[in-house]
Amino acid sequence: MLRLAICDDDKKDLVRTANLSREWSRRQNKPEIKLKTFRSPFHLLDDVSGGESFDFFLLDILMPEMTGITLGEQLSQILAEPLIVYLSASRDYYPDAFRLYAFNYICKPVEKDILFPVLDRIAKHLQQQNCNVFILKTAEGIQQIPFHMVVYAELLSHVCHFHLADGRHFKSLYLRSGFNQFLAPLLEQPNFIKTHTSFVVNLNYASSLATNTLSLTTGDVIPVARSFAAKVQQSYISYWLREEEAI
């Protein structure tokens, strides 16, 4: 199931977008959509701030109370990486929309031949993202942590601490398995490396490598044990060479 929030001050446009989204969902092999509509960006922000969860957002840009661009900025302050598609009768807002890493931009009136392929890409994107999730049991309950959000993991007194890109910090229950075994789903990914017996780091957040430390874009400095130094250096260089080739 995909959870969708649509915000548009124009009731006719709001109903049209909602109906088309439901029509897409009814097609064969498409996921079910649970959607909620808002005519006020403030009501949407209240719901998100109150803990209501959405997988993606369709936001009108030209609204009297708050523009969709400003709404997107506000959502980005609450959520780590909101998936946003902007809707507008004008193309003038392309630069601002994509400055906020918009997933897509659709010009009104919203038509199915434009909206449906965008929804297809969103469904595929979210499916891939959900496959790369670490299921962590904590004292507060089960947390689903996207791999890409993990900056580093640290083992302290048989408890694994996850440090995320949005500043959150989660602690596992007492580990009854080894650190490597516990973090195997991460260590199978090319961007995660072990720098120390107690540290696993996401190279996507690496900024510089020194003899005994790995500095991260978050400001954290991770120790590199002598016994891991050669492998860390090799992995670090190989990873960034692959990234440059991909550009």
PDB file of C-alpha atoms in Angstrom:
ATOM      1  CA  MET A   1       0.000   0.000   0.000  1.00  0.00           C
ATOM      2  CA  LEU A   2       1.198   3.523  -0.858  1.00  0.00           C
ATOM      3  CA  ARG A   3       0.246   6.397   1.442  1.00  0.00           C
ATOM      4  CA  LEU A   4      -0.299   9.591  -0.515  1.00  0.00           C
ATOM      5  CA  ALA A   5      -0.994  13.174   0.589  1.00  0.00           C
ATOM      6  CA  ILE A   6      -2.381  15.638  -1.967  1.00  0.00           C
ATOM      7  CA  CYS A   7      -2.470  19.342  -1.190  1.00  0.00           C
ATOM      8  CA  ASP A   8      -4.250  21.779  -3.507  1.00  0.00           C
ATOM      9  CA  ASP A   9      -6.378  24.784  -2.585  1.00  0.00           C
ATOM     10  CA  ASP A  10      -8.461  24.367  -5.754  1.00  0.00           C
ATOM     11  CA  LYS A  11     -11.193  21.855  -4.886  1.00  0.00           C
ATOM     12  CA  LYS A  12     -11.814  20.852  -8.501  1.00  0.00           C
ATOM     13  CA  ASP A  13      -8.131  20.185  -9.151  1.00  0.00           C
ATOM     14  CA  LEU A  14      -7.804  18.362  -5.836  1.00  0.00           C
ATOM     15  CA  VAL A  15     -10.679  16.000  -6.630  1.00  0.00           C
ATOM     16  CA  ARG A  16      -9.340  15.400 -10.158  1.00  0.00           C
ATOM     17  CA  THR A  17      -5.860  14.481  -8.944  1.00  0.00           C
ATOM     18  CA  ALA A  18      -7.265  12.226  -6.230  1.00  0.00           C
ATOM     19  CA  ASN A  19      -9.604  10.440  -8.648  1.00  0.00           C
ATOM     20  CA  LEU A  20      -6.833   9.878 -11.190  1.00  0.00           C
ATOM     21  CA  SER A  21      -4.558   8.500  -8.455  1.00  0.00           C
ATOM     22  CA  ARG A  22      -7.280   6.057  -7.400  1.00  0.00           C
ATOM     23  CA  GLU A  23      -7.862   5.086 -11.039  1.00  0.00           C
ATOM     24  CA  TRP A  24      -4.156   4.289 -11.443  1.00  0.00           C
ATOM     25  CA  SER A  25      -4.273   2.160  -8.284  1.00  0.00           C
ATOM     26  CA  ARG A  26      -7.184   0.103  -9.636  1.00  0.00           C
ATOM     27  CA  ARG A  27      -5.188  -0.968 -12.676  1.00  0.00           C
ATOM     28  CA  GLN A  28      -3.786  -4.476 -12.835  1.00  0.00           C
ATOM     29  CA  ASN A  29      -0.660  -5.105 -10.752  1.00  0.00           C
ATOM     30  CA  LYS A  30      -0.673  -1.611  -9.265  1.00  0.00           C
ATOM     31  CA  PRO A  31      -0.362  -1.129  -5.496  1.00  0.00           C
ATOM     32  CA  GLU A  32      -3.318   0.055  -3.467  1.00  0.00           C
ATOM     33  CA  ILE A  33      -3.268   3.748  -2.616  1.00  0.00           C
ATOM     34  CA  LYS A  34      -4.459   5.181   0.669  1.00  0.00           C
ATOM     35  CA  LEU A  35      -4.719   8.898   0.115  1.00  0.00           C
ATOM     36  CA  LYS A  36      -5.625  11.946   2.137  1.00  0.00           C
ATOM     37  CA  THR A  37      -6.452  15.305   0.625  1.00  0.00           C
ATOM     38  CA  PHE A  38      -5.727  18.772   2.010  1.00  0.00           C
ATOM     39  CA  ARG A  39      -6.818  22.189   0.836  1.00  0.00           C
ATOM     40  CA  SER A  40      -4.587  23.913   3.377  1.00  0.00           C
ATOM     41  CA  PRO A  41      -0.817  23.358   3.582  1.00  0.00           C
ATOM     42  CA  PHE A  42      -1.007  24.120   7.302  1.00  0.00           C
ATOM     43  CA  HIS A  43      -3.372  21.196   7.867  1.00  0.00           C
ATOM     44  CA  LEU A  44      -0.952  18.907   6.029  1.00  0.00           C
ATOM     45  CA  LEU A  45       1.952  20.161   8.149  1.00  0.00           C
ATOM     46  CA  ASP A  46      -0.084  19.632  11.315  1.00  0.00           C
ATOM     47  CA  ASP A  47      -0.756  16.013  10.356  1.00  0.00           C
ATOM     48  CA  VAL A  48       2.873  15.282   9.476  1.00  0.00           C
ATOM     49  CA  SER A  49       4.124  17.035  12.619  1.00  0.00           C
ATOM     50  CA  GLY A  50       1.631  14.965  14.609  1.00  0.00           C
ATOM     51  CA  GLY A  51       3.191  11.753  13.336  1.00  0.00           C
ATOM     52  CA  GLU A  52       1.002  10.841  10.346  1.00  0.00           C
ATOM     53  CA  SER A  53       3.122   9.078   7.742  1.00  0.00           C
ATOM     54  CA  PHE A  54       2.987   9.441   3.954  1.00  0.00           C
ATOM     55  CA  ASP A  55       5.121   7.758   1.305  1.00  0.00           C
ATOM     56  CA  PHE A  56       4.893  10.680  -1.102  1.00  0.00           C
ATOM     57  CA  PHE A  57       3.252  14.042  -1.685  1.00  0.00           C
ATOM     58  CA  LEU A  58       1.547  15.731  -4.634  1.00  0.00           C
ATOM     59  CA  LEU A  59       1.715  19.464  -3.933  1.00  0.00           C
ATOM     60  CA  ASP A  60       0.155  22.342  -5.829  1.00  0.00           C
ATOM     61  CA  ILE A  61       2.597  25.234  -6.071  1.00  0.00           C
ATOM     62  CA  LEU A  62       0.292  28.255  -6.333  1.00  0.00           C
ATOM     63  CA  MET A  63      -1.679  28.359  -3.071  1.00  0.00           C
ATOM     64  CA  PRO A  64      -2.676  31.563  -1.226  1.00  0.00           C
ATOM     65  CA  GLU A  65      -1.721  30.501   2.318  1.00  0.00           C
ATOM     66  CA  MET A  66       1.698  29.081   1.447  1.00  0.00           C
ATOM     67  CA  THR A  67       3.312  28.122  -1.842  1.00  0.00           C
ATOM     68  CA  GLY A  68       3.990  24.485  -2.553  1.00  0.00           C
ATOM     69  CA  ILE A  69       7.704  25.314  -2.671  1.00  0.00           C
ATOM     70  CA  THR A  70       7.594  26.682   0.885  1.00  0.00           C
ATOM     71  CA  LEU A  71       5.493  23.697   1.933  1.00  0.00           C
ATOM     72  CA  GLY A  72       8.145  21.391   0.492  1.00  0.00           C
ATOM     73  CA  GLU A  73      10.812  23.250   2.472  1.00  0.00           C
ATOM     74  CA  GLN A  74       8.767  22.840   5.650  1.00  0.00           C
ATOM     75  CA  LEU A  75       8.278  19.129   5.005  1.00  0.00           C
ATOM     76  CA  SER A  76      12.036  18.750   4.450  1.00  0.00           C
ATOM     77  CA  GLN A  77      12.620  20.144   7.931  1.00  0.00           C
ATOM     78  CA  ILE A  78      10.294  17.543   9.470  1.00  0.00           C
ATOM     79  CA  LEU A  79      11.096  14.540   7.279  1.00  0.00           C
ATOM     80  CA  ALA A  80      14.478  13.273   6.175  1.00  0.00           C
ATOM     81  CA  GLU A  81      13.785  12.935   2.439  1.00  0.00           C
ATOM     82  CA  PRO A  82      10.163  13.644   1.494  1.00  0.00           C
ATOM     83  CA  LEU A  83       9.245  12.382  -1.958  1.00  0.00           C
ATOM     84  CA  ILE A  84       7.495  15.308  -3.627  1.00  0.00           C
ATOM     85  CA  VAL A  85       5.818  15.808  -6.997  1.00  0.00           C
ATOM     86  CA  TYR A  86       4.875  19.432  -7.701  1.00  0.00           C
ATOM     87  CA  LEU A  87       1.775  20.448  -9.631  1.00  0.00           C
ATOM     88  CA  SER A  88       1.485  23.818 -11.332  1.00  0.00           C
ATOM     89  CA  ALA A  89      -0.178  25.580 -14.229  1.00  0.00           C
ATOM     90  CA  SER A  90       3.122  27.382 -14.817  1.00  0.00           C
ATOM     91  CA  ARG A  91       6.595  26.130 -15.695  1.00  0.00           C
ATOM     92  CA  ASP A  92       8.175  29.136 -13.980  1.00  0.00           C
ATOM     93  CA  TYR A  93       8.822  27.217 -10.772  1.00  0.00           C
ATOM     94  CA  TYR A  94      10.998  24.456 -12.266  1.00  0.00           C
ATOM     95  CA  PRO A  95      14.268  25.790 -10.771  1.00  0.00           C
ATOM     96  CA  ASP A  96      12.861  26.201  -7.252  1.00  0.00           C
ATOM     97  CA  ALA A  97      11.139  22.833  -7.361  1.00  0.00           C
ATOM     98  CA  PHE A  98      14.233  20.908  -8.377  1.00  0.00           C
ATOM     99  CA  ARG A  99      16.393  22.865  -5.950  1.00  0.00           C
ATOM    100  CA  LEU A 100      14.372  20.941  -3.356  1.00  0.00           C
ATOM    101  CA  TYR A 101      15.090  17.653  -5.142  1.00  0.00           C
ATOM    102  CA  ALA A 102      11.552  17.249  -6.433  1.00  0.00           C
ATOM    103  CA  PHE A 103      10.849  13.775  -7.745  1.00  0.00           C
ATOM    104  CA  ASN A 104       8.887  15.267 -10.632  1.00  0.00           C
ATOM    105  CA  TYR A 105       6.986  18.323 -11.844  1.00  0.00           C
ATOM    106  CA  ILE A 106       3.614  18.051 -13.577  1.00  0.00           C
ATOM    107  CA  CYS A 107       1.918  20.896 -15.379  1.00  0.00           C
ATOM    108  CA  LYS A 108      -1.799  21.342 -14.879  1.00  0.00           C
ATOM    109  CA  PRO A 109      -4.317  20.263 -15.851  1.00  0.00           C
ATOM    110  CA  VAL A 110      -3.174  16.895 -14.549  1.00  0.00           C
ATOM    111  CA  GLU A 111      -3.735  14.219 -17.201  1.00  0.00           C
ATOM    112  CA  LYS A 112      -3.491  10.465 -16.764  1.00  0.00           C
ATOM    113  CA  ASP A 113      -0.959  10.025 -19.586  1.00  0.00           C
ATOM    114  CA  ILE A 114       1.430  12.213 -17.572  1.00  0.00           C
ATOM    115  CA  LEU A 115       0.469  11.266 -14.009  1.00  0.00           C
ATOM    116  CA  PHE A 116       0.333   7.479 -14.461  1.00  0.00           C
ATOM    117  CA  PRO A 117       3.971   7.068 -15.623  1.00  0.00           C
ATOM    118  CA  VAL A 118       5.081   9.260 -12.696  1.00  0.00           C
ATOM    119  CA  LEU A 119       3.131   7.057 -10.272  1.00  0.00           C
ATOM    120  CA  ASP A 120       4.725   3.997 -11.897  1.00  0.00           C
ATOM    121  CA  ARG A 121       8.193   5.412 -11.224  1.00  0.00           C
ATOM    122  CA  ILE A 122       7.264   6.334  -7.660  1.00  0.00           C
ATOM    123  CA  ALA A 123       5.962   2.813  -6.962  1.00  0.00           C
ATOM    124  CA  LYS A 124       9.140   1.281  -8.377  1.00  0.00           C
ATOM    125  CA  HIS A 125      11.331   3.705  -6.426  1.00  0.00           C
ATOM    126  CA  LEU A 126       9.556   2.970  -3.141  1.00  0.00           C
ATOM    127  CA  GLN A 127       9.637  -0.782  -3.762  1.00  0.00           C
ATOM    128  CA  GLN A 128      13.402  -0.660  -4.288  1.00  0.00           C
ATOM    129  CA  GLN A 129      13.807   1.537  -1.245  1.00  0.00           C
ATOM    130  CA  ASN A 130      11.756  -0.824   0.919  1.00  0.00           C
ATOM    131  CA  CYS A 131      13.975  -3.737  -0.113  1.00  0.00           C
ATOM    132  CA  ASN A 132      16.944  -1.879   1.357  1.00  0.00           C
ATOM    133  CA  VAL A 133      15.652  -1.488   4.887  1.00  0.00           C
ATOM    134  CA  PHE A 134      17.281  -2.705   8.084  1.00  0.00           C
ATOM    135  CA  ILE A 135      14.738  -4.139  10.523  1.00  0.00           C
ATOM    136  CA  LEU A 136      15.930  -3.188  14.004  1.00  0.00           C
ATOM    137  CA  LYS A 137      14.364  -4.422  17.223  1.00  0.00           C
ATOM    138  CA  THR A 138      14.642  -1.793  19.964  1.00  0.00           C
ATOM    139  CA  ALA A 139      13.247  -1.415  23.455  1.00  0.00           C
ATOM    140  CA  GLU A 140      10.594   0.910  21.973  1.00  0.00           C
ATOM    141  CA  GLY A 141       9.575  -1.510  19.217  1.00  0.00           C
ATOM    142  CA  ILE A 142      10.607  -2.400  15.673  1.00  0.00           C
ATOM    143  CA  GLN A 143      12.251   0.323  13.565  1.00  0.00           C
ATOM    144  CA  GLN A 144      12.585   0.129   9.782  1.00  0.00           C
ATOM    145  CA  ILE A 145      15.793   1.960   8.891  1.00  0.00           C
ATOM    146  CA  PRO A 146      16.552   2.661   5.206  1.00  0.00           C
ATOM    147  CA  PHE A 147      20.133   1.692   4.406  1.00  0.00           C
ATOM    148  CA  HIS A 148      20.850   5.062   2.818  1.00  0.00           C
ATOM    149  CA  MET A 149      19.975   6.837   6.066  1.00  0.00           C
ATOM    150  CA  VAL A 150      22.593   4.983   8.124  1.00  0.00           C
ATOM    151  CA  VAL A 151      25.726   7.109   8.582  1.00  0.00           C
ATOM    152  CA  TYR A 152      27.487   4.619  10.831  1.00  0.00           C
ATOM    153  CA  ALA A 153      26.833   1.880  13.355  1.00  0.00           C
ATOM    154  CA  GLU A 154      28.798   1.399  16.563  1.00  0.00           C
ATOM    155  CA  LEU A 155      28.951  -1.525  18.970  1.00  0.00           C
ATOM    156  CA  LEU A 156      28.992  -0.579  22.663  1.00  0.00           C
ATOM    157  CA  SER A 157      28.653  -3.204  25.397  1.00  0.00           C
ATOM    158  CA  HIS A 158      26.880  -5.685  23.075  1.00  0.00           C
ATOM    159  CA  VAL A 159      24.395  -3.028  21.918  1.00  0.00           C
ATOM    160  CA  CYS A 160      24.477  -1.681  18.347  1.00  0.00           C
ATOM    161  CA  HIS A 161      23.964   2.076  18.010  1.00  0.00           C
ATOM    162  CA  PHE A 162      22.680   3.363  14.661  1.00  0.00           C
ATOM    163  CA  HIS A 163      23.459   7.008  13.809  1.00  0.00           C
ATOM    164  CA  LEU A 164      21.247   8.346  11.012  1.00  0.00           C
ATOM    165  CA  ALA A 165      21.649  11.196   8.553  1.00  0.00           C
ATOM    166  CA  ASP A 166      18.696  13.103  10.025  1.00  0.00           C
ATOM    167  CA  GLY A 167      20.253  13.101  13.508  1.00  0.00           C
ATOM    168  CA  ARG A 168      18.229  10.231  14.942  1.00  0.00           C
ATOM    169  CA  HIS A 169      19.894   7.557  17.038  1.00  0.00           C
ATOM    170  CA  PHE A 170      18.578   4.043  17.624  1.00  0.00           C
ATOM    171  CA  LYS A 171      19.866   1.312  19.928  1.00  0.00           C
ATOM    172  CA  SER A 172      19.416  -2.398  19.357  1.00  0.00           C
ATOM    173  CA  LEU A 173      18.526  -4.868  22.026  1.00  0.00           C
ATOM    174  CA  TYR A 174      21.392  -6.811  23.620  1.00  0.00           C
ATOM    175  CA  LEU A 175      23.154  -8.655  20.788  1.00  0.00           C
ATOM    176  CA  ARG A 176      23.330 -12.414  21.078  1.00  0.00           C
ATOM    177  CA  SER A 177      25.090 -12.710  17.709  1.00  0.00           C
ATOM    178  CA  GLY A 178      28.373 -11.297  16.460  1.00  0.00           C
ATOM    179  CA  PHE A 179      28.626  -7.703  15.205  1.00  0.00           C
ATOM    180  CA  ASN A 180      29.422  -8.856  11.648  1.00  0.00           C
ATOM    181  CA  GLN A 181      26.538 -11.296  11.581  1.00  0.00           C
ATOM    182  CA  PHE A 182      24.107  -8.725  12.959  1.00  0.00           C
ATOM    183  CA  LEU A 183      25.101  -6.109  10.361  1.00  0.00           C
ATOM    184  CA  ALA A 184      25.429  -8.569   7.463  1.00  0.00           C
ATOM    185  CA  PRO A 185      22.639  -6.852   5.409  1.00  0.00           C
ATOM    186  CA  LEU A 186      24.665  -3.610   5.496  1.00  0.00           C
ATOM    187  CA  LEU A 187      28.075  -5.197   4.970  1.00  0.00           C
ATOM    188  CA  GLU A 188      26.783  -6.870   1.805  1.00  0.00           C
ATOM    189  CA  GLN A 189      26.409  -3.376   0.286  1.00  0.00           C
ATOM    190  CA  PRO A 190      29.469  -1.899  -1.513  1.00  0.00           C
ATOM    191  CA  ASN A 191      29.200   1.428   0.327  1.00  0.00           C
ATOM    192  CA  PHE A 192      29.408  -0.027   3.857  1.00  0.00           C
ATOM    193  CA  ILE A 193      32.805  -0.905   5.329  1.00  0.00           C
ATOM    194  CA  LYS A 194      34.081  -1.988   8.702  1.00  0.00           C
ATOM    195  CA  THR A 195      36.769   0.390   9.967  1.00  0.00           C
ATOM    196  CA  HIS A 196      37.204  -1.113  13.413  1.00  0.00           C
ATOM    197  CA  THR A 197      35.968  -4.114  15.385  1.00  0.00           C
ATOM    198  CA  SER A 198      33.165  -1.843  16.663  1.00  0.00           C
ATOM    199  CA  PHE A 199      32.384   0.440  13.691  1.00  0.00           C
ATOM    200  CA  VAL A 200      30.647   0.054  10.321  1.00  0.00           C
ATOM    201  CA  VAL A 201      30.520   3.190   8.143  1.00  0.00           C
ATOM    202  CA  ASN A 202      28.533   4.284   5.080  1.00  0.00           C
ATOM    203  CA  LEU A 203      31.044   5.611   2.529  1.00  0.00           C
ATOM    204  CA  ASN A 204      28.370   7.860   1.050  1.00  0.00           C
ATOM    205  CA  TYR A 205      29.012  10.127   4.034  1.00  0.00           C
ATOM    206  CA  ALA A 206      32.823   9.933   3.954  1.00  0.00           C
ATOM    207  CA  SER A 207      34.667  13.194   3.368  1.00  0.00           C
ATOM    208  CA  SER A 208      38.328  12.337   3.970  1.00  0.00           C
ATOM    209  CA  LEU A 209      40.523   9.442   5.056  1.00  0.00           C
ATOM    210  CA  ALA A 210      43.561   9.827   7.307  1.00  0.00           C
ATOM    211  CA  THR A 211      45.906   7.211   8.733  1.00  0.00           C
ATOM    212  CA  ASN A 212      43.830   6.422  11.804  1.00  0.00           C
ATOM    213  CA  THR A 213      40.513   8.134  11.145  1.00  0.00           C
ATOM    214  CA  LEU A 214      37.712   8.496   8.599  1.00  0.00           C
ATOM    215  CA  SER A 215      36.003  11.901   8.627  1.00  0.00           C
ATOM    216  CA  LEU A 216      32.344  12.145   7.666  1.00  0.00           C
ATOM    217  CA  THR A 217      30.246  14.911   6.152  1.00  0.00           C
ATOM    218  CA  THR A 218      28.180  14.916   9.351  1.00  0.00           C
ATOM    219  CA  GLY A 219      31.201  16.070  11.342  1.00  0.00           C
ATOM    220  CA  ASP A 220      31.782  12.681  12.956  1.00  0.00           C
ATOM    221  CA  VAL A 221      35.282  11.220  12.998  1.00  0.00           C
ATOM    222  CA  ILE A 222      35.396   7.415  12.983  1.00  0.00           C
ATOM    223  CA  PRO A 223      38.457   5.467  14.181  1.00  0.00           C
ATOM    224  CA  VAL A 224      40.290   3.247  11.721  1.00  0.00           C
ATOM    225  CA  ALA A 225      42.056   0.381  13.472  1.00  0.00           C
ATOM    226  CA  ARG A 226      45.546  -0.503  12.263  1.00  0.00           C
ATOM    227  CA  SER A 227      44.463  -4.018  11.331  1.00  0.00           C
ATOM    228  CA  PHE A 228      41.681  -2.563   9.113  1.00  0.00           C
ATOM    229  CA  ALA A 229      43.665   0.349   7.611  1.00  0.00           C
ATOM    230  CA  ALA A 230      44.810  -1.281   4.354  1.00  0.00           C
ATOM    231  CA  LYS A 231      41.369  -2.693   3.539  1.00  0.00           C
ATOM    232  CA  VAL A 232      39.643   0.577   4.446  1.00  0.00           C
ATOM    233  CA  GLN A 233      41.974   2.547   2.179  1.00  0.00           C
ATOM    234  CA  GLN A 234      41.421   0.121  -0.693  1.00  0.00           C
ATOM    235  CA  SER A 235      37.639   0.166  -0.227  1.00  0.00           C
ATOM    236  CA  TYR A 236      37.579   3.957   0.093  1.00  0.00           C
ATOM    237  CA  ILE A 237      39.558   4.507  -3.126  1.00  0.00           C
ATOM    238  CA  SER A 238      37.667   1.829  -5.080  1.00  0.00           C
ATOM    239  CA  TYR A 239      34.286   3.160  -3.995  1.00  0.00           C
ATOM    240  CA  TRP A 240      34.971   6.737  -5.034  1.00  0.00           C
ATOM    241  CA  LEU A 241      36.530   5.640  -8.317  1.00  0.00           C
ATOM    242  CA  ARG A 242      33.306   3.769  -9.088  1.00  0.00           C
ATOM    243  CA  GLU A 243      31.305   6.869  -8.190  1.00  0.00           C
ATOM    244  CA  GLU A 244      33.370   9.039 -10.552  1.00  0.00           C
ATOM    245  CA  GLU A 245      32.964   6.518 -13.385  1.00  0.00           C
ATOM    246  CA  ALA A 246      29.211   6.552 -12.859  1.00  0.00           C
ATOM    247  CA  ILE A 247      29.016  10.333 -13.308  1.00  0.00           C
TER     248      ILE A 247
END
